[in-house]
mmCIF file of C-alpha atoms in Angstrom:
data_model
loop_
_atom_site.group_PDB
_atom_site.id
_atom_site.type_symbol
_atom_site.label_atom_id
_atom_site.label_comp_id
_atom_site.label_asym_id
_atom_site.label_seq_id
_atom_site.Cartn_x
_atom_site.Cartn_y
_atom_site.Cartn_z
ATOM 1 C CA ASP R 250 -8.415 -9.345 -13.783
ATOM 2 C CA VAL R 251 -12.130 -9.656 -14.335
ATOM 3 C CA LYS R 252 -13.385 -8.494 -17.665
ATOM 4 C CA VAL R 253 -16.690 -7.669 -19.280
ATOM 5 C CA THR R 254 -16.255 -6.488 -22.847
ATOM 6 C CA GLN R 255 -18.859 -4.769 -24.975
ATOM 7 C CA SER R 256 -18.240 -4.944 -28.683
ATOM 8 C CA SER R 257 -18.636 -1.233 -29.450
ATOM 9 C CA ARG R 258 -18.109 1.994 -27.516
ATOM 10 C CA TYR R 259 -20.147 4.089 -29.939
ATOM 11 C CA LEU R 260 -22.795 3.150 -32.482
ATOM 12 C CA VAL R 261 -24.969 5.207 -34.796
ATOM 13 C CA LYS R 262 -27.928 3.433 -36.389
ATOM 14 C CA ARG R 263 -30.930 4.445 -38.441
ATOM 15 C CA THR R 264 -34.531 4.190 -37.341
ATOM 16 C CA GLY R 265 -35.955 0.802 -38.206
ATOM 17 C CA GLU R 266 -32.618 -1.012 -38.329
ATOM 18 C CA LYS R 267 -32.063 -4.222 -36.395
ATOM 19 C CA VAL R 268 -29.252 -3.621 -33.921
ATOM 20 C CA PHE R 269 -27.098 -6.139 -32.089
ATOM 21 C CA LEU R 270 -25.130 -5.229 -28.965
ATOM 22 C CA GLU R 271 -22.673 -7.889 -27.896
ATOM 23 C CA CYS R 272 -21.225 -8.558 -24.465
ATOM 24 C CA VAL R 273 -18.623 -11.119 -23.446
ATOM 25 C CA GLN R 274 -17.374 -11.974 -19.955
ATOM 26 C CA ASP R 275 -14.379 -14.093 -19.045
ATOM 27 C CA MET R 276 -15.249 -14.860 -15.419
ATOM 28 C CA ASP R 277 -17.474 -17.907 -15.931
ATOM 29 C CA HIS R 278 -20.345 -15.995 -14.323
ATOM 30 C CA GLU R 279 -23.829 -17.446 -14.383
ATOM 31 C CA ASN R 280 -25.695 -14.131 -14.443
ATOM 32 C CA MET R 281 -25.570 -11.532 -17.164
ATOM 33 C CA PHE R 282 -27.533 -8.292 -17.356
ATOM 34 C CA TRP R 283 -28.368 -5.535 -19.802
ATOM 35 C CA TYR R 284 -29.139 -2.065 -18.462
ATOM 36 C CA ARG R 285 -29.667 1.276 -20.068
ATOM 37 C CA GLN R 286 -28.606 4.516 -18.452
ATOM 38 C CA ASP R 287 -30.477 7.734 -19.106
ATOM 39 C CA PRO R 288 -30.138 11.115 -17.361
ATOM 40 C CA GLY R 289 -32.406 11.358 -14.350
ATOM 41 C CA LEU R 290 -33.517 7.735 -14.689
ATOM 42 C CA GLY R 291 -30.427 5.908 -13.505
ATOM 43 C CA LEU R 292 -29.745 2.357 -14.626
ATOM 44 C CA ARG R 293 -32.827 0.463 -15.699
ATOM 45 C CA LEU R 294 -32.796 -3.279 -16.156
ATOM 46 C CA ILE R 295 -33.818 -4.431 -19.634
ATOM 47 C CA TYR R 296 -33.195 -8.180 -19.439
ATOM 48 C CA PHE R 297 -31.122 -10.575 -17.480
ATOM 49 C CA SER R 298 -30.052 -14.178 -17.887
ATOM 50 C CA TYR R 299 -29.137 -16.639 -15.142
ATOM 51 C CA ASP R 300 -28.059 -19.474 -17.404
ATOM 52 C CA VAL R 301 -27.487 -20.383 -21.028
ATOM 53 C CA LYS R 302 -30.703 -20.051 -23.033
ATOM 54 C CA MET R 303 -32.494 -18.685 -19.933
ATOM 55 C CA LYS R 304 -33.708 -15.107 -19.754
ATOM 56 C CA GLU R 305 -36.009 -12.949 -17.708
ATOM 57 C CA LYS R 306 -37.533 -9.594 -18.472
ATOM 58 C CA GLY R 307 -36.404 -6.643 -16.475
ATOM 59 C CA ASP R 308 -38.279 -3.406 -15.972
ATOM 60 C CA ILE R 309 -38.207 -2.105 -19.559
ATOM 61 C CA PRO R 310 -38.050 -5.045 -22.009
ATOM 62 C CA GLU R 311 -40.334 -3.538 -24.680
ATOM 63 C CA GLY R 312 -38.608 -3.200 -28.030
ATOM 64 C CA TYR R 313 -35.712 -5.448 -26.982
ATOM 65 C CA SER R 314 -34.857 -9.115 -27.058
ATOM 66 C CA VAL R 315 -31.804 -11.058 -25.896
ATOM 67 C CA SER R 316 -29.852 -14.143 -26.781
ATOM 68 C CA ARG R 317 -27.580 -16.288 -24.660
ATOM 69 C CA GLU R 318 -26.321 -19.271 -26.601
ATOM 70 C CA LYS R 319 -23.040 -19.549 -24.685
ATOM 71 C CA LYS R 320 -22.333 -18.845 -21.046
ATOM 72 C CA GLU R 321 -19.828 -16.095 -21.753
ATOM 73 C CA ARG R 322 -21.866 -14.149 -24.315
ATOM 74 C CA PHE R 323 -25.071 -12.153 -23.891
ATOM 75 C CA SER R 324 -26.509 -10.219 -26.809
ATOM 76 C CA LEU R 325 -29.075 -7.434 -26.731
ATOM 77 C CA ILE R 326 -31.175 -7.035 -29.877
ATOM 78 C CA LEU R 327 -33.161 -3.993 -30.861
ATOM 79 C CA GLU R 328 -35.653 -5.475 -33.307
ATOM 80 C CA SER R 329 -36.466 -2.163 -34.994
ATOM 81 C CA ALA R 330 -34.446 0.705 -33.590
ATOM 82 C CA SER R 331 -36.300 3.868 -32.631
ATOM 83 C CA THR R 332 -35.036 7.278 -31.562
ATOM 84 C CA ASN R 333 -36.232 6.716 -27.984
ATOM 85 C CA GLN R 334 -33.738 3.881 -27.743
ATOM 86 C CA THR R 335 -30.870 6.335 -27.984
ATOM 87 C CA SER R 336 -29.045 5.688 -24.738
ATOM 88 C CA MET R 337 -25.987 4.328 -22.964
ATOM 89 C CA TYR R 338 -26.228 0.538 -22.764
ATOM 90 C CA LEU R 339 -24.359 -1.311 -20.035
ATOM 91 C CA CYS R 340 -23.743 -5.018 -19.774
ATOM 92 C CA ALA R 341 -22.866 -6.675 -16.473
ATOM 93 C CA SER R 342 -22.147 -10.132 -15.139
ATOM 94 C CA SER R 343 -22.160 -11.730 -11.710
ATOM 95 C CA LEU R 344 -22.114 -14.989 -9.872
ATOM 96 C CA LEU R 345 -25.432 -16.383 -8.665
ATOM 97 C CA ARG R 346 -26.820 -14.430 -5.714
ATOM 98 C CA PRO R 347 -24.649 -11.477 -6.569
ATOM 99 C CA ILE R 348 -23.004 -9.394 -3.931
ATOM 100 C CA GLU R 349 -21.506 -7.384 -6.730
ATOM 101 C CA ALA R 350 -21.750 -7.239 -10.500
ATOM 102 C CA PHE R 351 -19.012 -6.340 -12.969
ATOM 103 C CA PHE R 352 -19.802 -3.922 -15.742
ATOM 104 C CA GLY R 353 -18.511 -3.395 -19.234
ATOM 105 C CA GLN R 354 -17.448 0.027 -20.443
ATOM 106 C CA GLY R 355 -20.797 0.765 -22.047
ATOM 107 C CA THR R 356 -22.062 1.322 -25.589
ATOM 108 C CA ARG R 357 -23.439 4.720 -26.463
ATOM 109 C CA LEU R 358 -26.074 4.098 -29.101
ATOM 110 C CA THR R 359 -27.545 6.913 -31.158
ATOM 111 C CA VAL R 360 -30.562 6.178 -33.337
ATOM 112 C CA VAL R 361 -31.160 8.773 -36.035
ATOM 113 C CA ASP I 103 -42.527 2.765 -10.205
ATOM 114 C CA GLN I 104 -39.041 3.395 -8.871
ATOM 115 C CA GLN I 105 -38.243 0.882 -6.150
ATOM 116 C CA VAL I 106 -34.859 2.408 -5.357
ATOM 117 C CA LYS I 107 -34.702 6.177 -5.146
ATOM 118 C CA GLN I 108 -31.901 8.648 -4.805
ATOM 119 C CA ASN I 109 -33.634 11.939 -4.234
ATOM 120 C CA SER I 110 -30.599 14.166 -4.509
ATOM 121 C CA PRO I 111 -29.379 14.367 -8.098
ATOM 122 C CA SER I 112 -26.211 16.181 -7.061
ATOM 123 C CA LEU I 113 -24.031 16.944 -4.058
ATOM 124 C CA SER I 114 -21.082 19.275 -3.685
ATOM 125 C CA VAL I 115 -18.575 18.807 -0.837
ATOM 126 C CA GLN I 116 -15.274 20.353 0.080
ATOM 127 C CA GLU I 117 -12.178 18.163 0.043
ATOM 128 C CA GLY I 118 -11.510 16.632 3.451
ATOM 129 C CA ARG I 119 -15.125 16.878 4.588
ATOM 130 C CA ILE I 120 -17.688 14.113 4.840
ATOM 131 C CA SER I 121 -19.875 13.203 1.857
ATOM 132 C CA ILE I 122 -23.225 11.598 2.651
ATOM 133 C CA LEU I 123 -25.201 10.043 -0.159
ATOM 134 C CA ASN I 124 -28.703 8.812 0.532
ATOM 135 C CA CYS I 125 -30.921 6.134 -0.910
ATOM 136 C CA ASP I 126 -34.508 5.078 -0.129
ATOM 137 C CA TYR I 127 -36.237 1.898 -1.164
ATOM 138 C CA THR I 128 -39.764 0.566 -1.105
ATOM 139 C CA ASN I 129 -39.453 -3.207 -1.375
ATOM 140 C CA SER I 130 -38.940 -4.931 1.982
ATOM 141 C CA MET I 131 -37.899 -8.122 0.140
ATOM 142 C CA PHE I 132 -34.536 -6.661 -0.861
ATOM 143 C CA ASP I 133 -31.856 -8.701 0.891
ATOM 144 C CA TYR I 134 -28.632 -6.980 -0.175
ATOM 145 C CA PHE I 135 -27.717 -3.404 -0.966
ATOM 146 C CA LEU I 136 -24.771 -2.175 -2.984
ATOM 147 C CA TRP I 137 -23.106 1.090 -3.922
ATOM 148 C CA TYR I 138 -21.435 1.725 -7.258
ATOM 149 C CA LYS I 139 -19.336 4.581 -8.548
ATOM 150 C CA LYS I 140 -19.369 5.649 -12.179
ATOM 151 C CA TYR I 141 -16.999 7.942 -14.029
ATOM 152 C CA PRO I 142 -18.031 9.408 -17.412
ATOM 153 C CA ALA I 143 -17.582 7.041 -20.368
ATOM 154 C CA GLU I 144 -16.877 4.095 -18.064
ATOM 155 C CA GLY I 145 -18.981 1.310 -16.618
ATOM 156 C CA PRO I 146 -19.956 1.453 -12.938
ATOM 157 C CA THR I 147 -17.521 -0.108 -10.464
ATOM 158 C CA PHE I 148 -18.519 -1.770 -7.225
ATOM 159 C CA LEU I 149 -17.743 0.090 -4.000
ATOM 160 C CA ILE I 150 -19.307 -1.564 -0.992
ATOM 161 C CA SER I 151 -22.285 -3.695 -0.022
ATOM 162 C CA ILE I 152 -24.354 -4.515 3.031
ATOM 163 C CA SER I 153 -26.616 -7.385 3.908
ATOM 164 C CA SER I 154 -30.132 -6.594 5.076
ATOM 165 C CA ILE I 155 -29.367 -8.295 8.383
ATOM 166 C CA LYS I 156 -26.678 -5.739 9.215
ATOM 167 C CA ASP I 157 -26.867 -2.044 9.907
ATOM 168 C CA LYS I 158 -23.322 -0.969 9.081
ATOM 169 C CA ASN I 159 -20.436 -2.005 6.882
ATOM 170 C CA GLU I 160 -17.121 -0.212 6.630
ATOM 171 C CA ASP I 161 -14.312 -0.355 4.081
ATOM 172 C CA GLY I 162 -11.589 2.236 4.454
ATOM 173 C CA ARG I 163 -13.030 5.680 3.814
ATOM 174 C CA PHE I 164 -16.427 4.244 2.853
ATOM 175 C CA THR I 165 -19.157 3.272 5.299
ATOM 176 C CA VAL I 166 -22.663 2.190 4.425
ATOM 177 C CA PHE I 167 -25.484 2.445 6.961
ATOM 178 C CA LEU I 168 -28.788 0.634 6.667
ATOM 179 C CA ASN I 169 -31.970 1.604 8.491
ATOM 180 C CA LYS I 170 -34.481 -1.126 7.681
ATOM 181 C CA SER I 171 -37.377 0.390 9.555
ATOM 182 C CA ALA I 172 -37.028 3.575 7.512
ATOM 183 C CA LYS I 173 -36.092 1.666 4.322
ATOM 184 C CA HIS I 174 -33.128 3.981 3.998
ATOM 185 C CA LEU I 175 -29.432 3.541 3.389
ATOM 186 C CA SER I 176 -26.600 5.989 3.181
ATOM 187 C CA LEU I 177 -23.006 6.014 2.028
ATOM 188 C CA HIS I 178 -20.497 8.067 4.004
ATOM 189 C CA ILE I 179 -17.162 9.017 2.501
ATOM 190 C CA VAL I 180 -14.638 10.388 4.961
ATOM 191 C CA PRO I 181 -12.502 12.254 4.127
ATOM 192 C CA SER I 182 -13.738 13.187 0.675
ATOM 193 C CA GLN I 183 -11.132 13.494 -2.067
ATOM 194 C CA PRO I 184 -11.294 15.088 -5.542
ATOM 195 C CA GLY I 185 -10.960 11.610 -7.094
ATOM 196 C CA ASP I 186 -14.270 10.708 -5.456
ATOM 197 C CA SER I 187 -16.059 13.036 -7.879
ATOM 198 C CA ALA I 188 -18.333 10.719 -9.844
ATOM 199 C CA VAL I 189 -21.924 9.543 -10.071
ATOM 200 C CA TYR I 190 -22.908 7.165 -7.266
ATOM 201 C CA PHE I 191 -25.638 4.576 -7.682
ATOM 202 C CA CYS I 192 -27.215 2.551 -4.959
ATOM 203 C CA ALA I 193 -28.604 -0.837 -5.912
ATOM 204 C CA ALA I 194 -30.687 -3.510 -4.248
ATOM 205 C CA ARG I 195 -30.885 -7.236 -4.806
ATOM 206 C CA TYR I 196 -34.133 -9.199 -4.902
ATOM 207 C CA ASN I 197 -35.353 -12.580 -6.106
ATOM 208 C CA THR I 198 -31.758 -13.639 -5.311
ATOM 209 C CA ASP I 199 -30.380 -12.482 -8.641
ATOM 210 C CA LYS I 200 -31.908 -9.242 -9.890
ATOM 211 C CA LEU I 201 -30.106 -5.986 -9.173
ATOM 212 C CA ILE I 202 -32.235 -2.836 -9.209
ATOM 213 C CA PHE I 203 -30.452 0.509 -9.380
ATOM 214 C CA GLY I 204 -31.368 3.985 -8.258
ATOM 215 C CA THR I 205 -31.235 7.144 -10.328
ATOM 216 C CA GLY I 206 -27.772 8.209 -9.177
ATOM 217 C CA THR I 207 -26.259 11.157 -7.331
ATOM 218 C CA ARG I 208 -23.485 13.204 -8.884
ATOM 219 C CA LEU I 209 -20.861 13.994 -6.254
ATOM 220 C CA GLN I 210 -18.435 16.830 -6.801
ATOM 221 C CA VAL I 211 -15.546 17.240 -4.375
ATOM 222 C CA PHE I 212 -13.895 20.628 -4.684
ATOM 223 C CA PRO I 213 -10.544 21.768 -3.242
#
């Protein structure tokens, strides 16, 4: 069974904190993605990675960075959390040229 | 600028009837389209996809239609069941690897 695991289901952080969201996949997929889901805005791509140490900006990369040191792990970093980063964060993985992507269960982050 | 749009935020359908969810896109370079279903507090799960060179793909109760000239795709669910109640996202693939999602449509199937 394919699996994408996000380290936390719920997180509460303070404004200005550095926040790490971790994602691990066990399918040996090349691609990994970070999205955020907000009401009325759907899923918006923050960053994606097509190989170890490779990354590309998505549509809303401002305020975020990513790290992919190993193929199975893709981390999203909020350098200095702000209240407008309160959201549901979803990690996904896929093979190259994806026909489908597999998602984790999501992390609901609240920044207070 | 939203490249993939789902203009109906919600849809309500009676059990047994057809559900039609619509999606419009602007980028003619998209080469694959996908539909996902999402339940609350879960990640989206893949439903069905269609290549841009086809106009229809069917999988059980789910059929996706693609109209390239209109840059429009739709998902038909027949017959609709209460378990189909969820948020549905359409997505499009470009640059071979990026997946761009729409805003979602909440489908409610009532008895």
